[in-house]
Short mmCIF file of C-alpha atoms and ligand atoms in Angstrom, two decimals:
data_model
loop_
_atom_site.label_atom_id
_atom_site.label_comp_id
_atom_site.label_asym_id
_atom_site.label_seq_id
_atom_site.Cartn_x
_atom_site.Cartn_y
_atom_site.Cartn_z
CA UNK A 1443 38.93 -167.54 8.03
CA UNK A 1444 42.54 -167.88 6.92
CA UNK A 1445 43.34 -170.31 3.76
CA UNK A 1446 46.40 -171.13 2.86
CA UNK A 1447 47.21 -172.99 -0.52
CA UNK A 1448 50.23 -174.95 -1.65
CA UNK A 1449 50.50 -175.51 -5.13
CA UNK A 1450 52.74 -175.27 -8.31
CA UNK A 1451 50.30 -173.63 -10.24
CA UNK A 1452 49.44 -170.43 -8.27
CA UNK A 1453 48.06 -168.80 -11.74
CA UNK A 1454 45.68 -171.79 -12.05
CA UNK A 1455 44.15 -170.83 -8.72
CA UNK A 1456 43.43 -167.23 -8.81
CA UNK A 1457 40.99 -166.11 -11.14
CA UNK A 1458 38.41 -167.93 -9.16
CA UNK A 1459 39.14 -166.01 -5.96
CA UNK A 1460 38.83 -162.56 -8.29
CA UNK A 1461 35.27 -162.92 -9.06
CA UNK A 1462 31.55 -163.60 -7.72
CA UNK A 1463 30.76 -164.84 -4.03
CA UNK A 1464 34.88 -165.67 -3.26
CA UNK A 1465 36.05 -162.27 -4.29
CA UNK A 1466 32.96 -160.47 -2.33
CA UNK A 1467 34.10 -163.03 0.66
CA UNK A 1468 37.55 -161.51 0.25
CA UNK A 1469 36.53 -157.54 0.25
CA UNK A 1470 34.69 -157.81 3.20
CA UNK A 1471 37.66 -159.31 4.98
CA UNK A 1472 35.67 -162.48 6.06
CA UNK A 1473 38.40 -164.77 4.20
CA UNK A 1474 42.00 -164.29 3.46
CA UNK A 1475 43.62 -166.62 0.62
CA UNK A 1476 47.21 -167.16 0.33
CA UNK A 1477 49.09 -168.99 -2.51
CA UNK A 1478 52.18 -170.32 -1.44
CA UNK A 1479 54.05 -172.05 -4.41
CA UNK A 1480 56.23 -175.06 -3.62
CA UNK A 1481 58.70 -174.08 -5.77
CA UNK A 1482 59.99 -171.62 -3.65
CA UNK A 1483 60.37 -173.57 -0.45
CA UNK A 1484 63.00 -176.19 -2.71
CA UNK A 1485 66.10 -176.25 -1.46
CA UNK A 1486 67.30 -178.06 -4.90
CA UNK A 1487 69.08 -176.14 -7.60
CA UNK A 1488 66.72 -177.57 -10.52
CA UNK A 1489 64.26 -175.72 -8.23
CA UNK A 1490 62.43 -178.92 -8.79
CA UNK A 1491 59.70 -180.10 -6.64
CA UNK A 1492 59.34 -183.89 -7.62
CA UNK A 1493 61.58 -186.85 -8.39
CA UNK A 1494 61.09 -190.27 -9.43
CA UNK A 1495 59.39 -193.02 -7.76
CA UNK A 1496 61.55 -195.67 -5.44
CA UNK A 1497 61.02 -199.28 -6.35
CA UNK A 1498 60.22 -197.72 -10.49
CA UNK A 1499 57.25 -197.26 -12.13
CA UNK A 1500 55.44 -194.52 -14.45
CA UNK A 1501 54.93 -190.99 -12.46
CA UNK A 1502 56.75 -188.68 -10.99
CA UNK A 1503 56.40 -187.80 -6.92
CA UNK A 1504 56.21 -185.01 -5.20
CA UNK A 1505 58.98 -184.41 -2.72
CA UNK A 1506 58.72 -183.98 1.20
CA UNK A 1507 61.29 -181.40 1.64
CA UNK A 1508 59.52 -178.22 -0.29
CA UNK A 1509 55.85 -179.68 1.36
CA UNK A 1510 58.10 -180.24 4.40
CA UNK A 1511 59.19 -176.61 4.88
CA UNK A 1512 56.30 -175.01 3.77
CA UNK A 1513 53.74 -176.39 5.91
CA UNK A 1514 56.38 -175.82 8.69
CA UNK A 1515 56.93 -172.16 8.23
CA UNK A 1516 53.14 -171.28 8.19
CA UNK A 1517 52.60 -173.85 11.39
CA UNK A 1518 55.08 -171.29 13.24
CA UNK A 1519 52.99 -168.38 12.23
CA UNK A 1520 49.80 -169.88 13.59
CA UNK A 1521 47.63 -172.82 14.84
CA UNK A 1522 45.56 -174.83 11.72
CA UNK A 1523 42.47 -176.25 12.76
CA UNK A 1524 43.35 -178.70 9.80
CA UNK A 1525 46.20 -179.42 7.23
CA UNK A 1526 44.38 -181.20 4.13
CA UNK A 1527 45.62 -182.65 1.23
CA UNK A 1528 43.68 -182.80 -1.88
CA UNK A 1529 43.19 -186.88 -2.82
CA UNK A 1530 41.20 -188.66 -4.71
CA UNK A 1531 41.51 -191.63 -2.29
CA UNK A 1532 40.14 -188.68 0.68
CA UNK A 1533 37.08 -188.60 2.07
CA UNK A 1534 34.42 -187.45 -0.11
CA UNK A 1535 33.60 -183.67 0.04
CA UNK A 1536 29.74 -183.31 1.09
CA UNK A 1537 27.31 -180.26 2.21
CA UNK A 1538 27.41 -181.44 5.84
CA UNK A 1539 31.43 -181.65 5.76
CA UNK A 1540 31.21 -177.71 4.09
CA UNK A 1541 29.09 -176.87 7.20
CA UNK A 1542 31.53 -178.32 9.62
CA UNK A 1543 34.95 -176.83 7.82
CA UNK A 1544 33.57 -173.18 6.89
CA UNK A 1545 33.89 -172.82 10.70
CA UNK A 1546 37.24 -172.66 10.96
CA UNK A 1547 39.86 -170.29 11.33
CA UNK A 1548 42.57 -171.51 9.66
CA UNK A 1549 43.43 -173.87 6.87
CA UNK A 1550 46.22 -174.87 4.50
CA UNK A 1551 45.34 -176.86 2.08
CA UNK A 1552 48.08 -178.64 -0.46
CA UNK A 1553 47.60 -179.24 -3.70
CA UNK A 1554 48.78 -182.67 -5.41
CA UNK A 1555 50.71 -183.27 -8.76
CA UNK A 1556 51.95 -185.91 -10.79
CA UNK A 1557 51.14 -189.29 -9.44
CA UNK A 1558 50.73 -187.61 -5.56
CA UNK A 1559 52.78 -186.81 -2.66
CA UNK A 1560 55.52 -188.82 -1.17
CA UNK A 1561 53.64 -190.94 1.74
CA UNK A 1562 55.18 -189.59 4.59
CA UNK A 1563 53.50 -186.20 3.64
CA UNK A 1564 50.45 -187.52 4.54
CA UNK A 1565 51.71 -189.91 7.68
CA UNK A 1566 53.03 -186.33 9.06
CA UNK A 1567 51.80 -183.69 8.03
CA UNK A 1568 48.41 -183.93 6.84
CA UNK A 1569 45.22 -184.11 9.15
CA UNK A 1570 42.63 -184.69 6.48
CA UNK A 1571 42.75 -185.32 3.42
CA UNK A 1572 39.33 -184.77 0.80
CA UNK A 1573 38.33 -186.01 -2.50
CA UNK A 1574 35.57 -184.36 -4.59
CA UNK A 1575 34.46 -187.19 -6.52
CA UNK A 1576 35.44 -190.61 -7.69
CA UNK A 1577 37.55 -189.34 -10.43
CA UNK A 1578 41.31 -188.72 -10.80
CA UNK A 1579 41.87 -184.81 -11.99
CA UNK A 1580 45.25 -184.01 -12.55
CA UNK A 1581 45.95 -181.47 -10.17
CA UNK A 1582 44.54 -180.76 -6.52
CA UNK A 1583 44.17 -177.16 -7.68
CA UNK A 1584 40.83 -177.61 -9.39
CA UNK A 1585 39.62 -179.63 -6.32
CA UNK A 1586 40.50 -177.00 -4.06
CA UNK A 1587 38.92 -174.40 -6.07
CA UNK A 1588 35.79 -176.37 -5.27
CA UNK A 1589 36.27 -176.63 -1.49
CA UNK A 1590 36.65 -172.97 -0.93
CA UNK A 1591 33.84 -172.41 -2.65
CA UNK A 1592 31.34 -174.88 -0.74
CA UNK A 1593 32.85 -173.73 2.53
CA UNK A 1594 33.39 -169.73 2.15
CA UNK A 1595 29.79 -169.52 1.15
CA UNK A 1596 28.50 -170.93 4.09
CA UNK A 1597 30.79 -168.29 6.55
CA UNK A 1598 28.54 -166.18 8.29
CA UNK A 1599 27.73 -162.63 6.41
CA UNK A 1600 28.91 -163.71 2.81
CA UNK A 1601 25.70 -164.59 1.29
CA UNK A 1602 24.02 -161.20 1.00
CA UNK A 1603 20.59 -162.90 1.81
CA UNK A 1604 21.32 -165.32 5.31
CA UNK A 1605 18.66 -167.56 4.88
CA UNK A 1606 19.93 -168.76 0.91
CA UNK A 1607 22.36 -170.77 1.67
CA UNK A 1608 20.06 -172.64 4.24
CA UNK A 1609 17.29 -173.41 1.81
CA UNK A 1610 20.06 -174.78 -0.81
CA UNK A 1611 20.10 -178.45 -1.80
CA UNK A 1612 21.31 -180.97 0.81
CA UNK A 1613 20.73 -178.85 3.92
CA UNK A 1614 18.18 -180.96 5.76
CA UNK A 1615 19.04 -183.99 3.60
CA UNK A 1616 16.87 -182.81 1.03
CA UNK A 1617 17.01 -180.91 -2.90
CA UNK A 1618 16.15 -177.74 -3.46
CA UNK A 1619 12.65 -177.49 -5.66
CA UNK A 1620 11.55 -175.75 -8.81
CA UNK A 1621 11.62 -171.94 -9.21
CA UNK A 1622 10.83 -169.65 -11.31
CA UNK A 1623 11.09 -166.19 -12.42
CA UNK A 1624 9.15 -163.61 -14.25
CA UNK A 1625 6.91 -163.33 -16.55
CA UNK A 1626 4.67 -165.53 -14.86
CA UNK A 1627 3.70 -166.88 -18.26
CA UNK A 1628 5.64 -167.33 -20.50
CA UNK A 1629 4.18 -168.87 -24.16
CA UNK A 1630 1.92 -170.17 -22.09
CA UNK A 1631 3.90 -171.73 -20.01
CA UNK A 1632 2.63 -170.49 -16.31
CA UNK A 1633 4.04 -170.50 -13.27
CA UNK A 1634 2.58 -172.49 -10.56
CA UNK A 1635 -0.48 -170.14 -9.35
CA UNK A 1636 0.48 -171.02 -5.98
CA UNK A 1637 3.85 -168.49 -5.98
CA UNK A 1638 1.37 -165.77 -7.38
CA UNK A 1639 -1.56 -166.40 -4.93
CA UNK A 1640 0.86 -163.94 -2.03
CA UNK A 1641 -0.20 -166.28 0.49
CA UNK A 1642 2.97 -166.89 2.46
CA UNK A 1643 1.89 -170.02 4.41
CA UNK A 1644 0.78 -171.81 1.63
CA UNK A 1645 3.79 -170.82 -0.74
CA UNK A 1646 6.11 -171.99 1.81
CA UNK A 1647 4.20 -175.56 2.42
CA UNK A 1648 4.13 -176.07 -1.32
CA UNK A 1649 8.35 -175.23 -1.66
CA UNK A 1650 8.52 -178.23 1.49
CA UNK A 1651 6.24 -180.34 -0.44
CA UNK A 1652 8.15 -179.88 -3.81
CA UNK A 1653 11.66 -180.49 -2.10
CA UNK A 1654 10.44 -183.71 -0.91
CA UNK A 1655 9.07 -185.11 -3.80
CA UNK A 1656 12.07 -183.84 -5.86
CA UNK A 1657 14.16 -185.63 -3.66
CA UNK A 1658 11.90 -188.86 -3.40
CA UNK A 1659 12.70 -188.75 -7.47
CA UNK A 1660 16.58 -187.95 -7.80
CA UNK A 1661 17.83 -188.81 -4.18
CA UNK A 1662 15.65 -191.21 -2.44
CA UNK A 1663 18.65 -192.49 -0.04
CA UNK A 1664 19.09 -188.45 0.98
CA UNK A 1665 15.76 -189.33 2.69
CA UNK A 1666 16.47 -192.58 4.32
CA UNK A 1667 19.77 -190.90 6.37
N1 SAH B 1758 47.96 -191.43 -8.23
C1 SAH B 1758 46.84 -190.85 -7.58
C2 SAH B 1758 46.21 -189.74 -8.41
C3 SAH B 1758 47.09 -188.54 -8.54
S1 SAH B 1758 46.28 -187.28 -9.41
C4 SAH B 1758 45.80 -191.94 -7.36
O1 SAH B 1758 45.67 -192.80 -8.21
O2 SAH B 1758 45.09 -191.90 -6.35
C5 SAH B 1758 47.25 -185.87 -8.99
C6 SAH B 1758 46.69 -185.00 -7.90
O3 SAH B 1758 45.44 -184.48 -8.27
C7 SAH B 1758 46.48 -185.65 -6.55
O4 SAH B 1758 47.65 -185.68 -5.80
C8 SAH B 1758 45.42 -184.78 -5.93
O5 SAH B 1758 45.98 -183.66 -5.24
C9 SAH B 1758 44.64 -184.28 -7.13
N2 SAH B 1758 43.37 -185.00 -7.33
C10 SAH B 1758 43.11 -185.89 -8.30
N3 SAH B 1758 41.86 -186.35 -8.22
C11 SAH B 1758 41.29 -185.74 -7.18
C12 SAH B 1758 40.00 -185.81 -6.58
N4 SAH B 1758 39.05 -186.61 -7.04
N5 SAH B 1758 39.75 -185.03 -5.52
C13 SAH B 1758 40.70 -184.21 -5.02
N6 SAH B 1758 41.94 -184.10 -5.54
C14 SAH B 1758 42.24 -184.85 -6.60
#
């Protein structure tokens, strides 16, 4: 998979990509990640990538033209299976979404500022556009940090252990369940005796049952879907 990510703040985005799962992603050549900062692609001698907003009002814009040329030199390099924008108003990010986008080959992704993008980004150039939560950050960089995580995870042959990420919470609509570590007691406090008992069948029944009630608790609508 190919990522490409336009942004102002290419500093703000890379120390995430240098360490754990992303950078282990990266070194075995299963993901590339590109920064490509806006300010470059302005054609304005301020080298400024916003302006004010038509009609008034607080908060700046961000410009079409930088976006504009950007997204247009990297769509004559190769095809994007999608172009998304970073919103607040998007669609909200969820496990099943992560499944379907960490198949993909390529993506940009563009990072907002300021009070957003000038519309006609998005009437244009944009094929989806994702939120992570009902909250307003200030940046799309932060939010996109978070979407390359939940999808380059999930590509094939970056979890060291295949079967992990399948057994995390909200596969299967349900939450992962306790677990525990050694000692087995600890101040008294045990572990269940079923994980020590080294009967496979029963251990595995007992990690079902547990996700189920566990999700019965905290998500109940995870189990009406
Ligand atoms: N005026 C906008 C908010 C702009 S916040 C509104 O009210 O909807 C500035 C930028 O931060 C956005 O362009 C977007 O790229 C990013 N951003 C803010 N909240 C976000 C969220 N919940 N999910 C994803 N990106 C977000």
């Amino acid at each position: 998979m190919r990522i490409d990510i336009i942004t102002i703040l290419p500093d703000l985005l890379r120390s995430p990509f240098e360490g754990s799962i992303m950078k282990r992603a990266i070194e075995k050549g299963l993901v590339e990640v590109h920064f490509h900062n806006l300010r470059d692609y302005t054609t304005n001698k301020q080298k400024s990538v916003d302006d004010y907003q038509f009609g008034g009002g607080a908060g700046m814009v961000m410009m079409i033209q930088p976006i504009d040329d950007c997204i247009t030199h990297l769509k004559s390099q190769r095809d994007y299976d999608e172009i998304i924008y970073m919103s607040p108003d998007g669609e909200t990010l969820n496990q099943k979404m992560a499944n379907t986008m960490s198949m993909y080959e390529n993506i940009i992704i563009l990072c907002g500022h300021y009070k957003g993008v000038d519309q006609r980004v998005r009437d244009h150039f944009i094929t989806k556009e994702i939120s992570i939560g009902d909250y307003v950050l200030s940046g799309g960089e932060i939010g996109a940090i978070v979407f390359c995580d939940a999808i380059i995870r999930l590509i094939p042959g970056v979890l060291s252990d295949e079967t992990s990420a399948l057994t995390d919470s909200f596969q299967d609509n349900l939450l992962s369940g306790p677990i525990y570590t050694r000692p087995a007691d600890y101040k008294g406090w045990k572990v269940p005796e079923v994980l020590t008992s080294g009967h496979f069948a029963k251990i595995e029944k007992w990690r079902e049952d547990m996700a189920y009630e566990h999700t019965k608790n905290r998500r109940p609508d995870l189990l009406e879907e």
